[in-house]
Coordinates of C-alpha atoms in Angstrom, one line a residue:
Chain A
M343 CA -138.8 120.6 9.0
A344 CA -141.0 122.8 11.1
D345 CA -139.1 124.9 13.9
A346 CA -140.2 124.6 17.5
P347 CA -142.4 127.4 18.6
P348 CA -140.5 130.6 19.5
E349 CA -141.3 130.3 23.2
I350 CA -139.7 126.7 23.3
E351 CA -136.7 128.1 21.3
E352 CA -136.2 130.9 23.8
L353 CA -136.4 128.5 26.8
I354 CA -133.8 126.3 25.0
A355 CA -131.6 129.2 24.3
L356 CA -131.8 130.3 28.1
M357 CA -131.3 126.8 29.4
A358 CA -128.3 126.5 27.1
R359 CA -126.5 129.1 29.0
L360 CA -126.6 127.1 32.2
P361 CA -123.3 125.5 33.3
G362 CA -122.8 122.1 31.8
L363 CA -125.6 122.5 29.1
G364 CA -125.3 123.2 25.5
P365 CA -127.9 123.6 22.8
R366 CA -128.4 119.8 22.4
S367 CA -128.7 119.0 26.2
A368 CA -130.8 122.1 26.7
R369 CA -133.2 120.9 24.0
R370 CA -133.5 117.4 25.7
A371 CA -134.0 119.0 28.9
V372 CA -136.9 121.2 27.7
L373 CA -138.4 118.2 25.9
H374 CA -138.3 116.3 29.2
L375 CA -139.9 119.2 31.0
M376 CA -142.7 119.3 28.3
K377 CA -143.4 115.6 28.9
R378 CA -143.7 116.0 32.4
R379 CA -145.6 119.4 32.5
D380 CA -147.6 119.0 35.7
R381 CA -145.0 117.2 37.7
L382 CA -141.9 119.2 36.8
L383 CA -142.4 122.1 34.4
V384 CA -145.1 124.0 36.3
P385 CA -143.5 123.4 39.7
L386 CA -140.1 124.4 38.3
A387 CA -141.5 127.6 36.9
Q388 CA -143.2 128.5 40.2
S389 CA -140.0 127.7 42.1
L390 CA -138.0 129.9 39.7
A391 CA -140.4 132.7 40.1
A392 CA -140.3 132.4 43.8
V393 CA -136.6 132.4 43.9
G394 CA -136.4 135.4 41.5
A395 CA -138.9 137.3 43.6
H396 CA -137.7 136.6 47.1
I397 CA -134.1 135.5 47.3
R398 CA -131.4 138.1 47.6
E399 CA -127.8 138.6 48.6
C400 CA -127.2 139.4 52.3
S401 CA -126.1 142.9 52.5
A402 CA -123.6 142.1 55.3
C403 CA -121.9 138.8 54.1
G404 CA -123.1 138.1 50.6
N405 CA -124.9 134.8 51.5
L406 CA -128.3 134.1 49.8
G407 CA -131.4 134.6 51.8
T408 CA -134.9 136.0 51.8
G409 CA -134.3 139.1 53.7
D410 CA -131.9 142.0 53.6
I411 CA -129.8 140.3 56.3
C412 CA -129.3 136.3 56.0
T413 CA -130.3 134.1 58.9
I414 CA -126.7 133.6 59.9
C415 CA -126.0 137.2 60.2
A416 CA -129.2 137.9 62.0
D417 CA -128.5 135.2 64.5
P418 CA -127.1 136.9 67.7
A419 CA -125.6 133.5 68.8
R420 CA -123.3 133.5 65.9
A421 CA -121.6 136.6 66.9
T422 CA -118.6 134.8 68.3
G423 CA -116.0 137.2 67.0
Q424 CA -114.9 134.7 64.4
L425 CA -115.4 135.5 60.7
C426 CA -114.9 132.8 58.1
V427 CA -114.0 134.2 54.6
V428 CA -114.9 132.1 51.7
A429 CA -114.8 132.6 48.0
D430 CA -118.3 131.6 47.0
V431 CA -121.8 130.9 48.6
A432 CA -121.1 127.2 47.7
D433 CA -118.1 127.2 49.9
L434 CA -120.3 128.7 52.7
W435 CA -122.9 126.0 52.3
A436 CA -120.2 123.3 52.5
M437 CA -119.0 124.7 55.8
E438 CA -122.5 124.9 57.1
R439 CA -123.2 121.2 56.0
A440 CA -120.1 120.2 58.0
R441 CA -121.7 122.0 61.2
V442 CA -118.2 122.7 62.6
F443 CA -118.2 126.5 62.6
A444 CA -120.4 128.6 64.8
G445 CA -119.4 132.1 63.8
R446 CA -120.3 134.2 60.8
Y447 CA -119.2 134.2 57.2
H448 CA -118.1 136.7 54.5
V449 CA -118.5 135.7 50.9
L450 CA -115.9 137.3 48.6
G451 CA -117.7 136.4 45.5
G452 CA -114.5 135.1 43.8
L453 CA -110.7 135.2 44.0
L454 CA -108.1 137.7 42.8
S455 CA -107.1 136.5 39.4
A456 CA -104.3 138.0 37.1
L457 CA -105.7 135.9 34.2
D458 CA -109.4 137.0 34.5
A459 CA -108.4 140.6 35.5
I460 CA -110.2 140.3 38.9
G461 CA -109.0 142.8 41.3
P462 CA -109.6 143.8 45.0
D463 CA -112.4 146.2 44.1
D464 CA -114.3 143.3 42.2
L465 CA -114.4 141.3 45.4
G466 CA -115.9 143.8 47.9
I467 CA -112.9 143.6 50.2
P468 CA -113.5 147.2 51.8
R469 CA -116.9 145.9 53.0
L470 CA -115.2 143.0 54.6
A471 CA -112.6 145.4 56.2
G472 CA -115.6 147.6 57.5
R473 CA -117.1 144.6 59.2
L474 CA -114.3 144.0 61.5
G475 CA -114.7 146.9 63.7
A476 CA -118.5 147.1 63.4
E477 CA -119.1 143.5 64.5
G478 CA -116.2 143.1 67.0
V479 CA -114.4 140.5 65.0
T480 CA -111.3 139.0 66.8
E481 CA -110.4 136.3 64.4
V482 CA -110.7 136.0 60.6
I483 CA -110.4 132.5 59.2
L484 CA -109.5 132.5 55.6
A485 CA -111.1 129.4 54.1
L486 CA -109.9 129.8 50.6
P487 CA -108.9 127.3 48.0
A488 CA -105.2 126.0 48.2
T489 CA -104.6 127.2 44.5
L490 CA -102.4 130.0 43.0
D491 CA -105.4 132.5 43.1
G492 CA -106.8 131.4 46.5
Q493 CA -103.2 131.8 48.1
T494 CA -102.7 135.1 46.3
T495 CA -106.1 136.4 47.8
M496 CA -105.1 135.2 51.2
H497 CA -101.9 137.1 51.3
Y498 CA -103.7 140.2 50.0
L499 CA -106.3 139.9 52.6
A500 CA -103.8 139.3 55.4
D501 CA -102.2 142.6 54.4
R502 CA -105.4 144.5 54.3
L503 CA -106.9 143.0 57.5
A504 CA -104.3 144.2 59.9
G505 CA -105.0 144.4 63.7
V506 CA -107.0 141.2 64.0
R507 CA -105.9 137.6 64.2
I508 CA -105.7 136.0 60.8
T509 CA -105.9 132.2 60.5
T510 CA -106.1 129.8 57.4
L511 CA -107.3 126.2 57.2
A512 CA -104.8 123.5 57.5
Q513 CA -103.5 121.6 54.4
G514 CA -102.9 117.9 54.4
V515 CA -104.2 114.4 53.9
P516 CA -107.9 114.4 53.3
V517 CA -110.0 111.8 55.2
G518 CA -110.0 108.6 53.2
G519 CA -106.9 109.8 51.3
E520 CA -103.9 107.6 50.8
L521 CA -100.4 108.9 50.7
D522 CA -99.5 107.1 47.5
W523 CA -102.1 109.3 45.7
L524 CA -101.1 112.6 47.0
D525 CA -98.8 115.0 45.3
E526 CA -95.4 115.9 47.0
G527 CA -96.6 119.5 47.9
T528 CA -99.6 118.2 49.9
I529 CA -97.5 115.6 51.6
G530 CA -94.9 118.4 52.5
A531 CA -97.7 120.6 53.9
A532 CA -99.2 117.6 55.9
L533 CA -95.8 116.9 57.4
R534 CA -95.3 120.6 58.4
A535 CA -98.6 120.6 60.0
R536 CA -98.1 117.4 61.9
R537 CA -99.5 117.3 65.4
D538 CA -98.9 115.3 68.7
L539 CA -101.2 112.3 69.1
E540 CA -103.4 112.8 72.2
Chain B
M494 CA -128.0 96.4 7.2
T495 CA -126.4 93.6 5.0
A496 CA -124.8 90.7 6.8
G497 CA -121.2 91.6 7.7
A498 CA -121.5 95.3 7.1
I499 CA -119.6 97.4 9.6
P500 CA -121.8 99.9 11.7
L501 CA -121.4 103.5 10.5
R502 CA -120.2 104.6 14.0
T503 CA -117.3 101.9 13.9
R504 CA -116.3 102.9 10.4
R505 CA -116.3 106.5 11.2
F506 CA -114.2 105.9 14.2
A507 CA -111.8 103.8 12.6
G508 CA -111.3 106.4 9.8
Q509 CA -110.8 109.1 12.3
A510 CA -108.4 107.2 14.4
S511 CA -106.1 106.6 11.4
R512 CA -105.9 110.3 10.7
M513 CA -105.4 111.5 14.4
I514 CA -102.3 113.6 14.9
E515 CA -100.4 112.8 18.0
W516 CA -97.4 113.9 20.0
H517 CA -96.0 113.4 23.5
D518 CA -94.1 116.1 25.3
E519 CA -93.5 117.6 28.7
G520 CA -95.0 121.1 29.8
I521 CA -95.4 123.7 32.5
V522 CA -98.9 124.7 33.4
L523 CA -99.7 128.3 32.6
S524 CA -103.3 128.2 33.2
A525 CA -106.4 125.9 33.2
R526 CA -109.9 127.3 32.5
P527 CA -113.1 125.5 33.0
H528 CA -114.8 124.3 29.9
G529 CA -118.2 123.0 30.2
E530 CA -119.1 120.9 33.2
T531 CA -116.2 118.8 33.5
A532 CA -113.5 119.7 31.1
A533 CA -110.7 122.3 31.2
I534 CA -108.8 124.2 28.5
L535 CA -105.2 123.8 29.4
D536 CA -102.6 126.3 28.4
L537 CA -99.2 124.6 28.5
F538 CA -95.8 125.8 27.9
T539 CA -94.2 122.6 26.4
R540 CA -90.6 121.9 25.7
A541 CA -90.8 121.1 22.1
H542 CA -94.0 122.6 20.8
G543 CA -94.1 126.0 22.7
R544 CA -97.2 127.3 24.3
H545 CA -99.9 125.0 23.3
A546 CA -103.6 124.8 24.4
G547 CA -105.7 121.7 24.4
V548 CA -108.9 120.4 26.1
V549 CA -108.5 118.0 29.3
R550 CA -111.4 115.9 30.0
G551 CA -112.3 115.8 33.6
G552 CA -109.9 118.8 34.1
V553 CA -112.1 120.4 36.7
G554 CA -112.7 117.1 38.6
R555 CA -111.2 116.3 41.9
R556 CA -108.5 114.0 40.5
L557 CA -107.2 116.4 37.9
R558 CA -107.7 119.9 39.3
P559 CA -104.7 119.9 41.7
V560 CA -102.5 118.7 38.9
L561 CA -103.5 121.5 36.6
Q562 CA -102.3 124.3 39.0
P563 CA -100.0 126.9 37.3
G564 CA -96.3 125.9 37.5
G565 CA -97.0 122.2 37.6
D566 CA -95.0 119.9 35.4
L567 CA -96.9 117.4 33.2
A568 CA -96.2 114.7 30.8
V569 CA -98.8 115.0 28.1
R570 CA -100.1 113.5 25.0
W571 CA -101.9 115.8 22.6
Q572 CA -104.2 114.6 19.9
A573 CA -106.3 116.2 17.2
R574 CA -107.7 115.3 13.9
L575 CA -106.3 118.4 12.2
E576 CA -103.1 120.3 13.1
D577 CA -105.0 123.6 13.7
H578 CA -107.7 122.0 15.9
L579 CA -107.6 122.8 19.6
G580 CA -107.2 119.1 20.3
S581 CA -107.2 117.2 23.5
Y582 CA -104.6 116.5 26.2
T583 CA -104.1 113.4 28.2
V584 CA -102.0 114.4 31.2
E585 CA -99.8 112.8 33.9
P586 CA -98.3 114.9 36.7
L587 CA -94.5 114.8 36.9
R588 CA -94.1 117.4 39.8
T589 CA -96.2 120.1 41.4
R590 CA -94.7 123.3 42.6
T591 CA -96.9 123.7 45.6
A592 CA -93.9 124.5 47.9
L593 CA -93.8 127.9 46.1
L594 CA -97.2 128.7 47.3
D595 CA -96.0 128.6 50.9
H596 CA -94.2 132.0 50.8
R597 CA -95.7 135.2 49.7
L598 CA -92.7 136.3 47.5
T599 CA -92.3 133.0 45.6
L600 CA -96.1 132.8 45.2
A601 CA -96.2 136.1 43.6
G602 CA -93.2 135.2 41.5
L603 CA -94.7 132.1 40.3
S604 CA -97.9 134.0 39.5
S605 CA -95.9 136.6 37.6
A606 CA -93.9 134.2 35.6
T607 CA -96.8 132.2 34.4
A608 CA -98.9 135.3 33.7
L609 CA -96.0 136.9 31.7
L610 CA -95.5 133.6 29.7
A611 CA -99.4 133.4 29.0
L612 CA -99.2 137.0 27.8
A613 CA -96.0 137.2 25.8
L614 CA -95.4 133.6 24.3
P615 CA -96.6 133.1 20.8
E616 CA -98.8 129.9 20.3
R617 CA -97.1 126.8 19.1
D618 CA -93.7 128.4 18.8
P619 CA -90.9 126.4 20.7
H620 CA -88.7 128.2 23.0
P621 CA -86.6 125.3 24.6
R622 CA -84.0 127.6 26.4
L623 CA -86.9 129.6 28.0
H624 CA -88.7 126.5 29.0
A625 CA -85.5 124.9 30.6
A626 CA -85.0 128.3 32.4
T627 CA -88.7 128.4 33.5
G628 CA -88.3 124.9 34.9
R629 CA -85.0 125.7 36.8
L630 CA -86.6 128.8 38.3
L631 CA -89.7 126.9 39.5
D632 CA -87.5 124.1 40.9
L633 CA -85.7 126.5 43.2
P634 CA -86.5 126.3 47.0
P635 CA -88.8 129.0 48.2
D636 CA -86.0 131.0 49.8
P637 CA -86.9 134.6 49.0
L638 CA -83.8 136.5 48.1
P639 CA -82.0 133.7 46.0
W640 CA -85.4 133.2 44.3
A641 CA -85.8 136.8 43.5
R642 CA -82.2 136.9 41.9
A643 CA -83.2 133.7 39.8
Y644 CA -86.3 135.5 38.7
L645 CA -84.4 138.5 37.5
A646 CA -82.2 136.2 35.4
W647 CA -85.4 134.5 34.2
E648 CA -86.9 137.9 32.9
L649 CA -83.6 138.5 31.1
Q650 CA -83.9 135.1 29.6
L651 CA -87.5 135.8 28.6
L652 CA -86.6 139.0 26.8
E653 CA -83.7 137.2 25.0
S654 CA -85.8 134.2 23.9
L655 CA -88.4 136.5 22.5
G656 CA -86.1 138.7 20.5
F657 CA -85.6 141.7 22.9
G658 CA -82.4 140.5 24.5
L659 CA -80.3 143.0 26.4
D660 CA -76.7 143.2 25.4
L661 CA -74.8 143.9 28.7
H662 CA -71.3 142.8 27.7
A663 CA -69.8 146.0 26.7
C664 CA -70.6 149.7 26.4
A665 CA -72.5 150.7 23.2
V666 CA -70.5 153.9 22.9
S667 CA -66.9 153.2 24.0
G668 CA -66.7 149.4 24.0
A669 CA -65.5 149.4 27.5
T670 CA -66.4 146.4 29.7
E671 CA -65.8 148.1 33.0
G672 CA -68.0 150.8 34.7
L673 CA -71.2 149.7 33.0
A674 CA -74.0 151.6 34.7
Y675 CA -76.8 152.1 32.3
V676 CA -78.8 150.3 29.6
S677 CA -80.0 152.3 26.5
P678 CA -83.9 152.0 26.3
R679 CA -83.5 152.4 22.5
S680 CA -80.8 149.6 21.8
G681 CA -81.0 147.5 25.0
R682 CA -77.2 147.8 25.0
A683 CA -75.1 148.7 28.1
V684 CA -73.7 152.1 28.5
A685 CA -70.6 152.9 30.7
R686 CA -70.9 155.6 33.4
G687 CA -68.2 157.8 31.7
A688 CA -69.7 157.5 28.3
A689 CA -73.2 158.4 29.2
G690 CA -72.6 162.2 29.5
D691 CA -75.7 164.3 29.2
W692 CA -77.7 161.3 28.2
A693 CA -77.5 159.7 31.7
P694 CA -81.0 160.8 32.9
R695 CA -82.5 159.3 29.8
L696 CA -80.9 155.9 30.3
L697 CA -82.2 153.0 32.3
P698 CA -80.1 151.9 35.5
L699 CA -78.0 148.8 35.2
P700 CA -77.3 147.6 38.7
P701 CA -74.4 145.1 39.3
V702 CA -76.8 142.2 40.1
M703 CA -77.9 142.4 36.3
L704 CA -74.2 141.7 35.4
G705 CA -74.0 138.8 37.8
Q706 CA -71.9 140.9 40.2
G707 CA -72.1 141.4 43.8
D708 CA -74.6 139.7 46.2
G709 CA -77.7 141.3 44.7
P710 CA -79.5 142.9 47.7
P711 CA -83.3 143.4 47.3
D712 CA -83.0 147.2 46.4
E713 CA -80.7 146.2 43.5
I714 CA -83.1 143.5 42.4
A715 CA -86.0 145.9 42.5
T716 CA -83.9 148.5 40.3
A717 CA -83.0 145.7 37.9
L718 CA -86.6 144.6 37.6
A719 CA -87.6 148.2 36.8
T720 CA -85.3 148.0 34.0
T721 CA -86.4 144.7 32.6
G722 CA -90.0 145.9 33.3
W723 CA -89.3 148.8 31.0
F724 CA -88.4 146.4 28.1
I725 CA -91.3 144.1 29.0
T726 CA -93.8 146.9 28.8
H727 CA -92.6 148.8 25.9
R728 CA -91.1 146.2 23.7
L729 CA -92.3 142.8 24.7
L730 CA -96.0 143.4 25.4
A731 CA -96.5 146.6 23.3
A732 CA -97.2 144.6 20.3
H733 CA -100.0 142.6 22.3
G734 CA -101.5 145.9 23.4
A735 CA -101.2 144.8 27.0
G736 CA -99.4 146.0 30.2
P737 CA -97.5 143.8 32.5
P738 CA -99.8 141.6 34.6
P739 CA -100.9 142.8 38.0
A740 CA -99.2 139.7 39.4
R741 CA -95.7 141.3 38.5
A742 CA -96.6 144.5 40.3
R743 CA -97.4 142.2 43.4
F744 CA -94.0 140.5 43.1
L745 CA -92.2 143.9 43.1
A746 CA -94.2 144.9 46.1
E747 CA -92.9 141.7 47.8
I748 CA -89.3 142.4 46.9
A749 CA -89.8 146.0 48.3
R750 CA -90.8 144.2 51.6
L751 CA -87.4 142.5 51.6
A752 CA -85.4 145.8 51.5

């Protein structure tokens, strides 16, 4: 049986490295692209080239943008004194989708992890500490996952970022959630964080 | 296909199903790593099968991710076609230990205990006493000082279960059971203060809290953990070519805060 041309094999090998794709699914995706050359393959190639050429990491917060400084950091209206620390760019985008936060962000790029040997130096924490004074930050909101690594990172940051108000997101019942489906830890956290009805 | 023939897929499935190996157990989550888009590889410390890995389908999804947090207790069914296959887990939560995440000392202790187990436990080798001791430790309320004392007892159990137990009942030199003040790094046996002589500077400290005596203040616990840490580093983990996990250093730092 004849092999696919080397260009196609190379594309399959590259796509197989994407999350959720293996060699077989990458092969199917490439064949799908080839069948829709004008409507999908060429625009995708152009889009990838544009992203590769223009998108870069914001030198201040780690968000993705087209300039050295992202649009959020460049906006003077967002210098509210509040800095929201998130683990990844996806978390920043989630916060922005919610449209509930008017301050600036800092993307750690991961979490401290004993298992994966990720330490403070891997997360650019000194850069975060440097922003506090430079940008007049009065409150750091730690919007990190309620996991072992997330909480460990939170406590580490709380130690390193002394001299500024440190807050974390509340934990409890999600919107649409039912008590019967919640674990006892979440129920306990929700009860401790109860508030008066207005 | 002739009339009445069984489709190939059905025949193969039926054949595989008849050869599947399966067991049920309970286990403590040590770690869960993403595998592909939706699955996770679960490293579990089970009661009857020791540390045992397996794939959990949907393990990184919204429903299962909270269940697979380190320290959580699960009822599991493991299935594989051959004994030495990675196999797959079906999991059901028994209890989470999220209360330990609330306090920085217990959080660091939970992290240290699960990281040590993941580093030191051989795969598929049951250690029921260590499993029970781990469950007892993680079930304690997040009260820092009692929890730190219990953690020390757990590290002693870890060393004993994995073949490096300390013999602290009597002096290795004189046989005395009173005045025990040191541990020999060579034998792991206690040494009385009077019998240590010129060797004292080369011995490891044996604070009363290691003997279950006194109320175990934080500085004593820290000293005791330095001694267990020596055996963990030079005996338990030396064979693995690894040092103690950073999480243990964080736990020691939290105990120093208590002092």
